[in-house]
PDB file of C-alpha atoms in Angstrom:
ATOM      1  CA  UNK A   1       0.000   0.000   0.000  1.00 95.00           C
ATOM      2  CA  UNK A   2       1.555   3.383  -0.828  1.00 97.00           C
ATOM      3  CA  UNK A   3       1.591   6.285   1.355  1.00 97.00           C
ATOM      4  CA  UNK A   4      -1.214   8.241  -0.772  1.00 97.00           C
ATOM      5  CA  UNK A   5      -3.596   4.951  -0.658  1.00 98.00           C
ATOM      6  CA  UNK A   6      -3.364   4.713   2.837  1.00 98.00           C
ATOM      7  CA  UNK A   7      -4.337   8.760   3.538  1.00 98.00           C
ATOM      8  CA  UNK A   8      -7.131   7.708   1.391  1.00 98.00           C
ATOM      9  CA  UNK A   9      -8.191   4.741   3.279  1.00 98.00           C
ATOM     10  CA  UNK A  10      -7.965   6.506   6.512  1.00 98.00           C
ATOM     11  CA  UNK A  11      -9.640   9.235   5.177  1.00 98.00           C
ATOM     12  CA  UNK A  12     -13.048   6.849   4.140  1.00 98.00           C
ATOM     13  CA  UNK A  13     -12.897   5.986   7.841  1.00 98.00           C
ATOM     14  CA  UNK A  14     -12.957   8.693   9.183  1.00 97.00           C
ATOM     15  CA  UNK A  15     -15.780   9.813   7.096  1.00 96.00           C
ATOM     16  CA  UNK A  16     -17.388   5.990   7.720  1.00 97.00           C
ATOM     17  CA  UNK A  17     -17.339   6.798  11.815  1.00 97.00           C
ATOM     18  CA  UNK A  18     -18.944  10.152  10.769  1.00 95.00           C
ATOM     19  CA  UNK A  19     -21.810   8.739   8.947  1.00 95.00           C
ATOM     20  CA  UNK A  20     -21.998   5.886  11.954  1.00 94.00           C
ATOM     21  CA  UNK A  21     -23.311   8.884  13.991  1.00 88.00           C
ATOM     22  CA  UNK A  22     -24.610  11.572  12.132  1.00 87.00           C
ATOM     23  CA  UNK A  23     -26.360   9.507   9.383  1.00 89.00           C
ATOM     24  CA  UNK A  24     -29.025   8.694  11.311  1.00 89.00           C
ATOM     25  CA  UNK A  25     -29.933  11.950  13.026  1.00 84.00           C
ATOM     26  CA  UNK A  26     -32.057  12.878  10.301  1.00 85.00           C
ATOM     27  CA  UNK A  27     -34.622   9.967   9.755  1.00 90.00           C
ATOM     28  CA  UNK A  28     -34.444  10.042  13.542  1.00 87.00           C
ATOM     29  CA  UNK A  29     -35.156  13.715  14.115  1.00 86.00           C
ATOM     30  CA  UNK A  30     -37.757  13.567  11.328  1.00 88.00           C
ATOM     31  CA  UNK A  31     -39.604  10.030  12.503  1.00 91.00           C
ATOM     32  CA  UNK A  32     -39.333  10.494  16.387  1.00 89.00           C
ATOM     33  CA  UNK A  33     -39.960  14.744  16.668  1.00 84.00           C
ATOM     34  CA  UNK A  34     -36.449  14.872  18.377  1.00 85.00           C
ATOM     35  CA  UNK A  35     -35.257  18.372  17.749  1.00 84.00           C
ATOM     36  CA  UNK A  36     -32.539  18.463  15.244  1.00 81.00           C
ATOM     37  CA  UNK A  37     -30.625  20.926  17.634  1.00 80.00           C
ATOM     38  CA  UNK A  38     -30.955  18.071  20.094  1.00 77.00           C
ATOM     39  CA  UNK A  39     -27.023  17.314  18.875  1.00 74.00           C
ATOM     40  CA  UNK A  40     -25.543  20.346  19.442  1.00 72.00           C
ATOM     41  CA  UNK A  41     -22.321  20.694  21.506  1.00 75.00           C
ATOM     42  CA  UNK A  42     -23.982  22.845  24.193  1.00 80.00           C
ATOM     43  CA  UNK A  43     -26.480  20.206  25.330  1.00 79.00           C
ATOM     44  CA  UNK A  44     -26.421  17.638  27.546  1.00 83.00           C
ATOM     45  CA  UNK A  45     -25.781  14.124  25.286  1.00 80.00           C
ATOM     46  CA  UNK A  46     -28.960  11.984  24.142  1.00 81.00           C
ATOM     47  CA  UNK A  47     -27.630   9.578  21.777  1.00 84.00           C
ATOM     48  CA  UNK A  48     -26.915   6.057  22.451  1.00 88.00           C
ATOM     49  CA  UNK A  49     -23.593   4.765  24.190  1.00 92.00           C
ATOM     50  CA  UNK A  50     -22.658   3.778  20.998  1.00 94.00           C
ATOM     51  CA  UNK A  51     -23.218   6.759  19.334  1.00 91.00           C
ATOM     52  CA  UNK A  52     -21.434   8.210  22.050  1.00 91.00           C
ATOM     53  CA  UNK A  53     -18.346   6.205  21.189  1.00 95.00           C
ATOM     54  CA  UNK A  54     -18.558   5.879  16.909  1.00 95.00           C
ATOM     55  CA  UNK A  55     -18.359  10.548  17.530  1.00 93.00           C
ATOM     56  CA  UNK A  56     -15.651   9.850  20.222  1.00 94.00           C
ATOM     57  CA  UNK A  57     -13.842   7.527  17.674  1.00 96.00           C
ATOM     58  CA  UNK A  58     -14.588   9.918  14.777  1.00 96.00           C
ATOM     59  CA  UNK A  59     -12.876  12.562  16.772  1.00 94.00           C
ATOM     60  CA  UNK A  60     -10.004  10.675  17.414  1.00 95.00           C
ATOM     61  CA  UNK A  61      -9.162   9.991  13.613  1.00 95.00           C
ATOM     62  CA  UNK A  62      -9.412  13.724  12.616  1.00 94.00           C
ATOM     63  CA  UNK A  63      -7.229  14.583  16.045  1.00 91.00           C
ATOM     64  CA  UNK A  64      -4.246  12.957  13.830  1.00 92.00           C
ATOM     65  CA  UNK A  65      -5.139  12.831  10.484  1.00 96.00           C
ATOM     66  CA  UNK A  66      -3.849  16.231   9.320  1.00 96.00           C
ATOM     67  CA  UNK A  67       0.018  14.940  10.700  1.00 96.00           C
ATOM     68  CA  UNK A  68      -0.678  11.612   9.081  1.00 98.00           C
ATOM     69  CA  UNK A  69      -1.720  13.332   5.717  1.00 98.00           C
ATOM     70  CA  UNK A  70       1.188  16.166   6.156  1.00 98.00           C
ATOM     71  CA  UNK A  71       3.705  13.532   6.378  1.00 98.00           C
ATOM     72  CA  UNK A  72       2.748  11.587   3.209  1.00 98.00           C
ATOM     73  CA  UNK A  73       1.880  14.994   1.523  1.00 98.00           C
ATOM     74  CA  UNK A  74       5.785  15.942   2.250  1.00 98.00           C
ATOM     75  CA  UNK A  75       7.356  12.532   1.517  1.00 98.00           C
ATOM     76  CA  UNK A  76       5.779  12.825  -1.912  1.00 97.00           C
ATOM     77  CA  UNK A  77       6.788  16.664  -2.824  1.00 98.00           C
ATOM     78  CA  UNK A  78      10.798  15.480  -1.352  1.00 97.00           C
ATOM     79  CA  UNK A  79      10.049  12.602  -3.933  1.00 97.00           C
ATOM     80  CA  UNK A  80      10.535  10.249  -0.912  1.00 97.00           C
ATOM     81  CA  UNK A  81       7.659   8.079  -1.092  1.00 97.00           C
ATOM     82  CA  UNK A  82       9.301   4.572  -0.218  1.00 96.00           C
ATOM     83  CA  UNK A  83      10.130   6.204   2.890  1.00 96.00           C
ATOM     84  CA  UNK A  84       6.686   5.895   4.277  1.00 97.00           C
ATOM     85  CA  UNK A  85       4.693   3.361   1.766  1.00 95.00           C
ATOM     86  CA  UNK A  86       6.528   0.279   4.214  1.00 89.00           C
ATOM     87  CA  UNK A  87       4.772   1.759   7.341  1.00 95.00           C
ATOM     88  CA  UNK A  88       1.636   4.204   6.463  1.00 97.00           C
ATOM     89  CA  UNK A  89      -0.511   0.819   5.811  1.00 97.00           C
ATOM     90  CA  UNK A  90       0.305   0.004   9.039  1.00 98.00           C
ATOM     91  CA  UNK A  91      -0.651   3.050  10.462  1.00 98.00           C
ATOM     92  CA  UNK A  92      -4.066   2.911   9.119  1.00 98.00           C
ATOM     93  CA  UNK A  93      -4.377  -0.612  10.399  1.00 98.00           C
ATOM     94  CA  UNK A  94      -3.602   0.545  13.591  1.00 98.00           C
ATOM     95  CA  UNK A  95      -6.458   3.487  13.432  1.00 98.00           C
ATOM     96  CA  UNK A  96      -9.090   1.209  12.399  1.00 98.00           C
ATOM     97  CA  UNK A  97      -8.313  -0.912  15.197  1.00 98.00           C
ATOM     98  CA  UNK A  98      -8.084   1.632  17.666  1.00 98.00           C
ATOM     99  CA  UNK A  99     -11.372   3.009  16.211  1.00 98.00           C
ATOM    100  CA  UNK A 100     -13.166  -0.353  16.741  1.00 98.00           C
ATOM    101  CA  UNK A 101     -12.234  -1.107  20.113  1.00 98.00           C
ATOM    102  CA  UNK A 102     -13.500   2.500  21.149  1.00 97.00           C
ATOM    103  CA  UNK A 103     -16.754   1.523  18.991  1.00 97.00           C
ATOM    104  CA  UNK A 104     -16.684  -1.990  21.274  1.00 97.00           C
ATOM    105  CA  UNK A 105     -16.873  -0.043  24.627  1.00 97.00           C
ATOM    106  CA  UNK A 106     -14.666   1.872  27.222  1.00 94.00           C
ATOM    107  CA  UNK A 107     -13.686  -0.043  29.824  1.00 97.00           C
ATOM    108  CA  UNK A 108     -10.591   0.659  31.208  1.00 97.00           C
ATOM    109  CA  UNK A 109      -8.654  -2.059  29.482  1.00 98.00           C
ATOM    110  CA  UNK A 110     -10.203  -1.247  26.575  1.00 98.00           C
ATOM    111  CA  UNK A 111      -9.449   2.305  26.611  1.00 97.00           C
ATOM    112  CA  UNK A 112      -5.527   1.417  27.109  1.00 98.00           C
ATOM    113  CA  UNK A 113      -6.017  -1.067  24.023  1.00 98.00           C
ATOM    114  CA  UNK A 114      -6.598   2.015  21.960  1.00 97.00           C
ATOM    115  CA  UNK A 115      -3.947   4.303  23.924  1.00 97.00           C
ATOM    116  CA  UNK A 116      -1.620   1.558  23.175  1.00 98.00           C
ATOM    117  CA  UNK A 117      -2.722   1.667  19.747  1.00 98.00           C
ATOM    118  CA  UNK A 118      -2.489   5.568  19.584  1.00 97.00           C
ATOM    119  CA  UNK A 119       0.955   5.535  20.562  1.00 97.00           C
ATOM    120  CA  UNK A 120       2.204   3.131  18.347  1.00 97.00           C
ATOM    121  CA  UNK A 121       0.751   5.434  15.701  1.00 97.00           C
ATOM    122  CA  UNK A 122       2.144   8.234  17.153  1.00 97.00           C
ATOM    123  CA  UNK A 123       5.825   6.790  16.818  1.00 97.00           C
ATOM    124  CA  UNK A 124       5.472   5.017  13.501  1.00 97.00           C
ATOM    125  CA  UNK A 125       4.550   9.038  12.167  1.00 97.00           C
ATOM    126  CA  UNK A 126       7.853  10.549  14.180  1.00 97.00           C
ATOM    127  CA  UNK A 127       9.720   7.413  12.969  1.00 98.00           C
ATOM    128  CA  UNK A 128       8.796   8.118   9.015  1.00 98.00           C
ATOM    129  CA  UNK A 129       9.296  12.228   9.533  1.00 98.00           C
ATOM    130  CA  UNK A 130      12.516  11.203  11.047  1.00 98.00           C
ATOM    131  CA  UNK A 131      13.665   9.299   8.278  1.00 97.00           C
ATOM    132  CA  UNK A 132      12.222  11.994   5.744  1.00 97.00           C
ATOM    133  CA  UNK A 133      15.435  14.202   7.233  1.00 97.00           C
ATOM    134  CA  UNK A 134      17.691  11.410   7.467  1.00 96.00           C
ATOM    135  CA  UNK A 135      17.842  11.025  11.094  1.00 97.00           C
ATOM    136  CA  UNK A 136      17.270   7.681  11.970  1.00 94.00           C
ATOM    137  CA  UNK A 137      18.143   4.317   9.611  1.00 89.00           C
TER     138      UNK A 137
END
């Protein structure tokens, strides 16, 4: 998987979590009478646990999508792209999982699954804009 197909990939997640909990506001705000300002930020919550957790997993992709995207973005103008086509698949893997075990629940063991698989994610991006400026091997 190259760098460009795996920004891609991660971006259709991202936008697959959003749809998970905004999709169905509509048919549900026009077939129950639930206000459709019933969502906003300044109000107390309504939705379902699991809604709860596909908008807390949503926000979690966007949180680190723009360094994720930056760094493939650059390795591509430097005309370094092998640098980060090994390891950006990886990095998407390791989104989607952490995005599935939030959508799964949030125990505590489950919420240091997903820190675990945040920070793996985090280091596999410093690793890659490492190499980018020759740094590491």
């Amino acid at each position: 998987m190259t760098g460009l197909t795996a920004v891609l990939i991660y971006l259709l997640w991202s936008y697959l979590l959003l749809l998970t909990y905004a999709g169905p506001r509509i048919p549900i705000s026009l077939f129950t009478g639930k206000p459709m300002d019933s969502w906003e930020r300044t109000k107390t919550p309504t939705d379902s646990a699991f809604f709860l957790r596909a908008k807390g997993a949503h926000l979690n992709c966007v949180e680190n999508f723009q360094y994720f995207a930056a760094l493939v973005c650059v390795a591509m103008l430097m005309d370094k792209g092998g640098v980060v086509d090994g390891l950006a698949a990886y990095v998407v893997y390791l989104r989607i999982a952490q995005s599935t075990v939030h959508l799964i629940g949030a125990t505590p063991s489950l919420v240091l699954v997903r820190a675990s698989f945040f920070t793996a994610q985090v280091l596999m991006i410093l690793y890659m804009a490492l190499k980018l400026l020759n740094l590491v091997v």
